[in-house]
Amino acid sequence: RDIKSANVIVTKDGVATIVDFGLAKLAGATELTKTGTTLGTAAYMSPEQAQGLSADQRSDVWALGVVLYEMLTGERPFRGEHLPGVVYAIVNQTLPPLRSRRPEAPAELERIVERTLEKNREVRYGSAGDLLGDLTAYRSGLAPGRPRLYARRAMAAGTLALAVVALVAGGWLYWRSSRTRWAREQALPEVSRLISNGRYVAAFDLARDVERRLPGDPQLARIWPEMSQAITVETDPPGAEIQMKEYAPGSGQWRRLGVSPLKDIRIPMGYFRFRATKTAFLTAEGAGPVLGRVSLALDAEGKQTAGMVRVPAGTFYVILAHLGPLGPFPMADYWIDKYEVTNRQFKQFVDQGGYQKRGYWMHPFIEDGRTLSLQQAMGKFRDSTGRPGPATWEAGTYPEGNDDFPVTGVSWYEAAAYAEFAGKSLPTLYHWYQAAEARSAPDVIPLSNFGRTGPARVGTYQGLSPFGAYDMAGNVREWTSSEVGQGRFILGGAWNQPAYLFHWAEPASVFDRSPGNGFRCVKYAGPLEARLTGPLQRQFRDFRKEKPASDEAFRIIESMYSREPGPLDSKTEATDTSAEAWVRQKITFKAGYGNERMAAYLFLPKNARSPFQTVVFFPGASVLFARSSESLLQPDRWDYVIKSGRALLYPVYKGTYERQIGLLPTEQNREVLSQWVKELGASIDYLETRPDIDRNKIAYYGLSWGARLASVLPALEKRLKVAVLLSGGFVFVPRAPEVDEINFAPRVRIPTLMLNGRYDFIFPTETAQAPMFRWLGTPEKDKKHVVWDTAHDVLQLRSQGVREVLDWLDRYLGPVNR
C-alpha cells in the first residue's frame, strides 16, 4: 500500500529493489486502520484507497503504474497543489495520455501503463504477475534494433554531468536516426502487409508508431483510410469513460478512448466491443460502429430494469424481405432483456399459477377463425406429460441443470402471458430489429448458436448486439407482438435454422410450440404509436399481370452482361486428399473483371473415373456472413453430389466468405450481378481447361439464394446443360428491368428441377415458386416442380430430396463413369 518512487532504489547490479514495507500487512490479519481512513502517499494512491475503500493487490498495481508513468515522462499522472486536489484528480480526472508527455513512447507500452491506471479495478491488471506477463511479452516482441525505453535518475554533477549529457545527446541522435530508418524501411512495408491480410488492428497500432517517427509522411497519409475509420461515440448521460476491444472473444485488450462524447475519433477498421463506465451508473456494453456511430445508454444504479439493457432513442429504418422498407421514424428509449427468458424465470410463472390466472391471458384465442375458451386454449399448452407448461418440459418442469437455458417450446400466447406476469411486453418487430441491428450480422452470426444440436445456456455465445443484448442471433427464435396475417413474427432464427433468418422476418402461427421457440421481453417508457402496434402487410407482386421484356429489349439487357474470356492465370493453391470420398483442390484464377482474382474449391470423387460430370454450386445466403471459405458451410447440402460420382465446383463469389462487400449484396445491383455472371463464366472457363472434366456435362445447382439467381444466371451462361434448384423462387421487391428476373426466366431453356416447401415463408408457393416455374422458358416436358410439406429448408426430407436431385442429373447428364 505504499509503492512509490522514493521507496525504490536501483542497486549496483541493476536490480530495482523496494526498500520500505511500512504499510504492508500480513495476509488474513485484522485491519490495522479504522474504516474510512486512508493510508499511503497521496500521489500514488489508487482511487479506491483515496475514497477510503478496501485495498487489495490491484491497489499496488495502480501505484506501480504511477511509478512507470513517472519513469517514462518525468511527471506524475495526477497532480494538485494540495492533498485534496491530488485526491480529487485521482478519483475524477482522466489520465493524461502518456504520449502527450512522451511522444516517442511505443503504443504497446502506453496501453500497458494505461491498464495499470484504470480507475475501475475490475478492468485493471488483477495482479503484478499479469502485468509482468504483458511487459515480458512486449519486451520479447521488440524488433531487432528497436530501442527500449529506459529511465535513469541522473545523480551526478560537474564534469561527470557534462559527460553524461554529451553521451546521452549523441545516443539520442543515433537513436532518432535509427528509428526514422526503421519506420520508413521496415514499419511502413509491414503496415501494408498487415492491411493486405486484413489485420487492421495490428496495422493501425504500427501506423500510429510510424506517424510519430514520420509526421506528415505522404505514404502513411495515403494508407490511413485503408486501415482506419472515424467514429462518434455518444452516451446518455455524457461524461462516461469509453473503452474498446476487438469483437472476437479473447482478442486483444480493452483500450481507453476517452470520455464521452467523442467525435470523429480514429480507430482501426472493423467491428468492436465498447464499454462505458461512470460513477453511480451501471456499466453499459455494446458493439459497433454501425454507420460510424456508437450509442450507449447507462442506467443509474438501483433502477428497476435489472437484467435489461437500454436502447437509446433513435431513428428506426430497415429493409426486410417481403416487407420492403420500414421507417424511417423516431423511436423513444426502451429497455430489452439482456438474455432470452430462461427456464428458471418461466418456472416462476408456472409455479405461481400462471396457466390458471385469467388476468395474464389478455388476447382472444383464435384458431382457424374460431374463438376458443380459456379452458380450450389451456388444453393446448401442455408439456410432454400433459401438465401445464412448455412443450419441451416434462412433469411440469425442465430437465435438471437447464435452469439458465432459454425456455423453449412456447406458443405466442404463452410468451405474451409471461410478459404480462413480469410487468413487461413482447417487443414489436421494430423494437426487436432496432435492438438487434441487422447490419451487424456479418460479425454477430459467426459468434452465435446456429447450425448446432440444441440451445445453449444464455450468454454462452458471444454474439453481442450494439446495445448489449446477447443471443439475438440464433439460440432460439424470439416471439414479437407484431401481427402478420393469422400469425405473429418470430425473429432471430434458432439453433436448428439457417443463419440468414437473423435478418429475415419469419411469421408463425400463434399456437406454434416448436422446440426452437423462445422469447425475450421489453419495457417501454410510455404508450406506443399506433403505427408500431398495427399488423404488417407483406409485399407481393402479381406476376400473372406482368409481362417479360420483348426479345429486342432483352438483347439490350443481355448486352449489359457481355464478357470477353481472357487469360485465367489459374493456380492450384492447395490439395487435400484426406477425405474418404473426394480430393479437394483450392484453385485461384482471374475473375474476369478489373484485377480481381477469386478462389474456387473443386471436389473430385474417388469412386468414379474421369472425365467427370461437374456440378457448379451457388450457395444460400448464409455465406454472406461467414468469414473464411476454408470451412465451407452446410456440406450436407452438396456432399451427396460428389458421393454420387460427380465433381463439384464451389466458387467463392463476390460478397461471400472472405470476399464480403457488406450485408446482402443483392441482384438489384447490376454491377454486383454482372460480377457474378463473369465469375460463373470464369469458373466454367477454368473447368474447360481441365482434361479430367467433361465440358459437355456441366450442371448448375442453386440453394435458396442460389436457386433464386437461377432465374437469371442460366439465361446468360449458355454452357450449362441442366439446373437443380432447391428452395428458390421469385422475389417480390420491384426492380429495374436489367435485374428483374421476370425478364430473364423465359430465356432459361435448360432442363430444370425445382424442389420447394409448401410452407416456405421466404418463397411462398403460389406467389414466388409457381410464378418462377411458370415463366421458365424450359419446355414443359423438361421442367419439374416438386412441393413437399416442409418450410424453407426442403432438405429436411433429405432422402427424398437427394433421390430427386440425383435422378434428375442421371436423366439429363447420364450415368457417371465408374
CSV table of C-alpha atoms in Angstrom, one decimal, residues 29-180:
chain,number,residue,atom,x,y,z
A,29,ALA,CA,-4.5,-10.2,9.5
A,30,THR,CA,-7.1,-7.9,11.2
A,31,GLU,CA,-7.4,-4.4,9.7
A,32,LEU,CA,-4.7,-2.1,11.0
A,33,THR,CA,-6.6,1.1,10.2
A,34,LYS,CA,-10.0,2.4,11.0
A,35,THR,CA,-12.8,2.1,8.5
A,36,GLY,CA,-13.0,5.1,6.2
A,37,THR,CA,-9.4,6.2,6.7
A,38,THR,CA,-6.7,6.2,4.1
A,39,LEU,CA,-3.0,5.2,4.2
A,40,GLY,CA,-0.3,5.8,1.7
A,41,THR,CA,1.4,8.7,-0.1
A,42,ALA,CA,-1.4,10.6,-1.9
A,43,ALA,CA,0.1,10.8,-5.4
A,44,TYR,CA,0.4,7.0,-5.6
A,45,MET,CA,-2.9,6.1,-4.0
A,46,SER,CA,-5.4,4.1,-6.1
A,47,PRO,CA,-8.9,5.6,-6.5
A,48,GLU,CA,-10.3,3.0,-4.0
A,49,GLN,CA,-7.7,4.0,-1.4
A,50,ALA,CA,-8.3,7.7,-1.9
A,51,GLN,CA,-12.0,7.1,-1.2
A,52,GLY,CA,-11.3,5.0,1.9
A,53,LEU,CA,-12.4,1.7,0.4
A,54,SER,CA,-10.8,-1.6,0.9
A,55,ALA,CA,-7.5,-2.2,-0.9
A,56,ASP,CA,-6.0,-5.3,-2.4
A,57,GLN,CA,-3.2,-6.3,-4.8
A,58,ARG,CA,-4.8,-4.2,-7.5
A,59,SER,CA,-4.1,-1.1,-5.5
A,60,ASP,CA,-0.4,-1.9,-5.6
A,61,VAL,CA,-0.7,-2.4,-9.4
A,62,TRP,CA,-2.1,1.2,-9.6
A,63,ALA,CA,0.8,2.5,-7.5
A,64,LEU,CA,3.3,0.7,-9.7
A,65,GLY,CA,1.6,2.2,-12.8
A,66,VAL,CA,2.1,5.7,-11.3
A,67,VAL,CA,5.8,4.8,-10.9
A,68,LEU,CA,6.0,3.5,-14.5
A,69,TYR,CA,4.3,6.7,-15.8
A,70,GLU,CA,6.7,8.8,-13.8
A,71,MET,CA,9.7,6.8,-15.1
A,72,LEU,CA,8.6,7.4,-18.7
A,73,THR,CA,7.6,11.0,-18.5
A,74,GLY,CA,9.3,12.5,-15.5
A,75,GLU,CA,5.9,13.6,-14.2
A,76,ARG,CA,3.2,12.0,-12.0
A,77,PRO,CA,-0.1,11.4,-13.9
A,78,PHE,CA,-2.3,13.1,-11.3
A,79,ARG,CA,-1.2,16.3,-9.6
A,80,GLY,CA,-2.6,19.1,-7.4
A,81,GLU,CA,-1.4,22.0,-5.3
A,82,HIS,CA,-2.7,20.4,-2.1
A,83,LEU,CA,-3.6,17.0,-0.8
A,84,PRO,CA,-7.4,17.4,-1.6
A,85,GLY,CA,-6.5,18.5,-5.1
A,86,VAL,CA,-4.4,15.3,-5.7
A,87,VAL,CA,-7.1,13.1,-4.3
A,88,TYR,CA,-9.8,14.8,-6.5
A,89,ALA,CA,-7.6,14.3,-9.6
A,90,ILE,CA,-7.0,10.6,-8.9
A,91,VAL,CA,-10.7,9.9,-8.4
A,92,ASN,CA,-12.2,12.2,-11.1
A,93,GLN,CA,-9.8,13.3,-13.7
A,94,THR,CA,-9.0,11.5,-17.0
A,95,LEU,CA,-5.5,10.0,-17.3
A,96,PRO,CA,-3.3,12.3,-19.4
A,97,PRO,CA,-2.2,10.2,-22.4
A,98,LEU,CA,1.3,9.1,-21.8
A,99,ARG,CA,2.4,10.0,-25.3
A,100,SER,CA,1.2,13.6,-24.8
A,101,ARG,CA,4.1,13.9,-22.5
A,102,ARG,CA,6.5,11.4,-24.1
A,103,PRO,CA,5.5,11.3,-27.8
A,104,GLU,CA,8.1,8.6,-28.7
A,105,ALA,CA,6.7,6.1,-26.2
A,106,PRO,CA,5.6,2.9,-28.1
A,107,ALA,CA,1.9,2.4,-28.3
A,108,GLU,CA,2.2,-1.1,-26.8
A,109,LEU,CA,3.9,0.3,-23.7
A,110,GLU,CA,1.3,3.1,-23.4
A,111,ARG,CA,-1.5,0.6,-23.4
A,112,ILE,CA,0.2,-1.4,-20.6
A,113,VAL,CA,0.7,1.6,-18.4
A,114,GLU,CA,-2.9,2.8,-19.1
A,115,ARG,CA,-4.3,-0.6,-17.9
A,116,THR,CA,-2.3,-0.3,-14.6
A,117,LEU,CA,-4.0,3.1,-14.1
A,118,GLU,CA,-7.6,2.0,-14.8
A,119,LYS,CA,-9.9,3.7,-12.3
A,120,ASN,CA,-12.2,0.7,-12.3
A,121,ARG,CA,-10.1,-2.0,-10.6
A,122,GLU,CA,-12.1,-4.7,-12.3
A,123,VAL,CA,-10.5,-3.6,-15.6
A,124,ARG,CA,-7.1,-3.1,-14.1
A,125,TYR,CA,-4.4,-5.9,-14.0
A,126,GLY,CA,-5.6,-8.4,-11.4
A,127,SER,CA,-2.1,-8.9,-10.1
A,128,ALA,CA,1.6,-7.9,-10.6
A,129,GLY,CA,2.0,-11.3,-12.3
A,130,ASP,CA,-0.5,-10.4,-15.0
A,131,LEU,CA,1.4,-7.1,-15.5
A,132,LEU,CA,4.7,-8.9,-15.7
A,133,GLY,CA,3.3,-11.2,-18.4
A,134,ASP,CA,2.4,-8.3,-20.6
A,135,LEU,CA,5.7,-6.5,-20.0
A,136,THR,CA,7.6,-9.6,-20.8
A,137,ALA,CA,5.6,-10.2,-24.0
A,138,TYR,CA,6.2,-6.6,-25.0
A,139,ARG,CA,9.9,-6.8,-24.5
A,140,SER,CA,10.3,-10.1,-26.3
A,141,GLY,CA,8.3,-8.7,-29.2
A,142,LEU,CA,10.6,-5.8,-29.9
A,143,ALA,CA,12.1,-6.0,-33.4
A,144,PRO,CA,15.9,-6.3,-33.6
A,145,GLY,CA,17.5,-2.9,-33.2
A,146,ARG,CA,14.3,-1.4,-31.9
A,147,PRO,CA,15.1,0.8,-28.9
A,148,ARG,CA,13.8,0.1,-25.4
A,149,LEU,CA,12.9,3.0,-23.2
A,150,TYR,CA,14.8,3.4,-20.0
A,151,ALA,CA,14.6,5.9,-17.3
A,152,ARG,CA,17.6,6.6,-15.1
A,153,ARG,CA,17.8,9.2,-12.4
A,154,ALA,CA,20.8,11.3,-13.0
A,155,MET,CA,22.6,11.7,-9.7
A,156,ALA,CA,26.0,13.2,-10.9
A,157,ALA,CA,27.2,16.7,-11.1
A,158,GLY,CA,30.0,18.9,-12.6
A,159,THR,CA,32.2,17.3,-15.3
A,160,LEU,CA,30.5,13.9,-14.9
A,161,ALA,CA,27.2,15.5,-15.6
A,162,LEU,CA,28.5,17.2,-18.8
A,163,ALA,CA,29.9,13.8,-19.9
A,164,VAL,CA,26.6,12.1,-19.3
A,165,VAL,CA,24.8,14.9,-21.2
A,166,ALA,CA,27.1,14.6,-24.2
A,167,LEU,CA,26.8,10.8,-24.2
A,168,VAL,CA,23.0,10.9,-23.9
A,169,ALA,CA,22.8,13.6,-26.6
A,170,GLY,CA,24.9,11.5,-29.0
A,171,GLY,CA,23.0,8.4,-28.2
A,172,TRP,CA,19.6,10.2,-28.7
A,173,LEU,CA,20.6,11.5,-32.1
A,174,TYR,CA,21.7,8.0,-33.2
A,175,TRP,CA,18.5,6.5,-31.7
A,176,ARG,CA,16.3,9.1,-33.5
A,177,SER,CA,18.1,8.3,-36.8
A,178,SER,CA,17.7,4.6,-36.4
A,179,ARG,CA,14.0,5.0,-35.5
A,180,THR,CA,13.4,7.0,-38.7
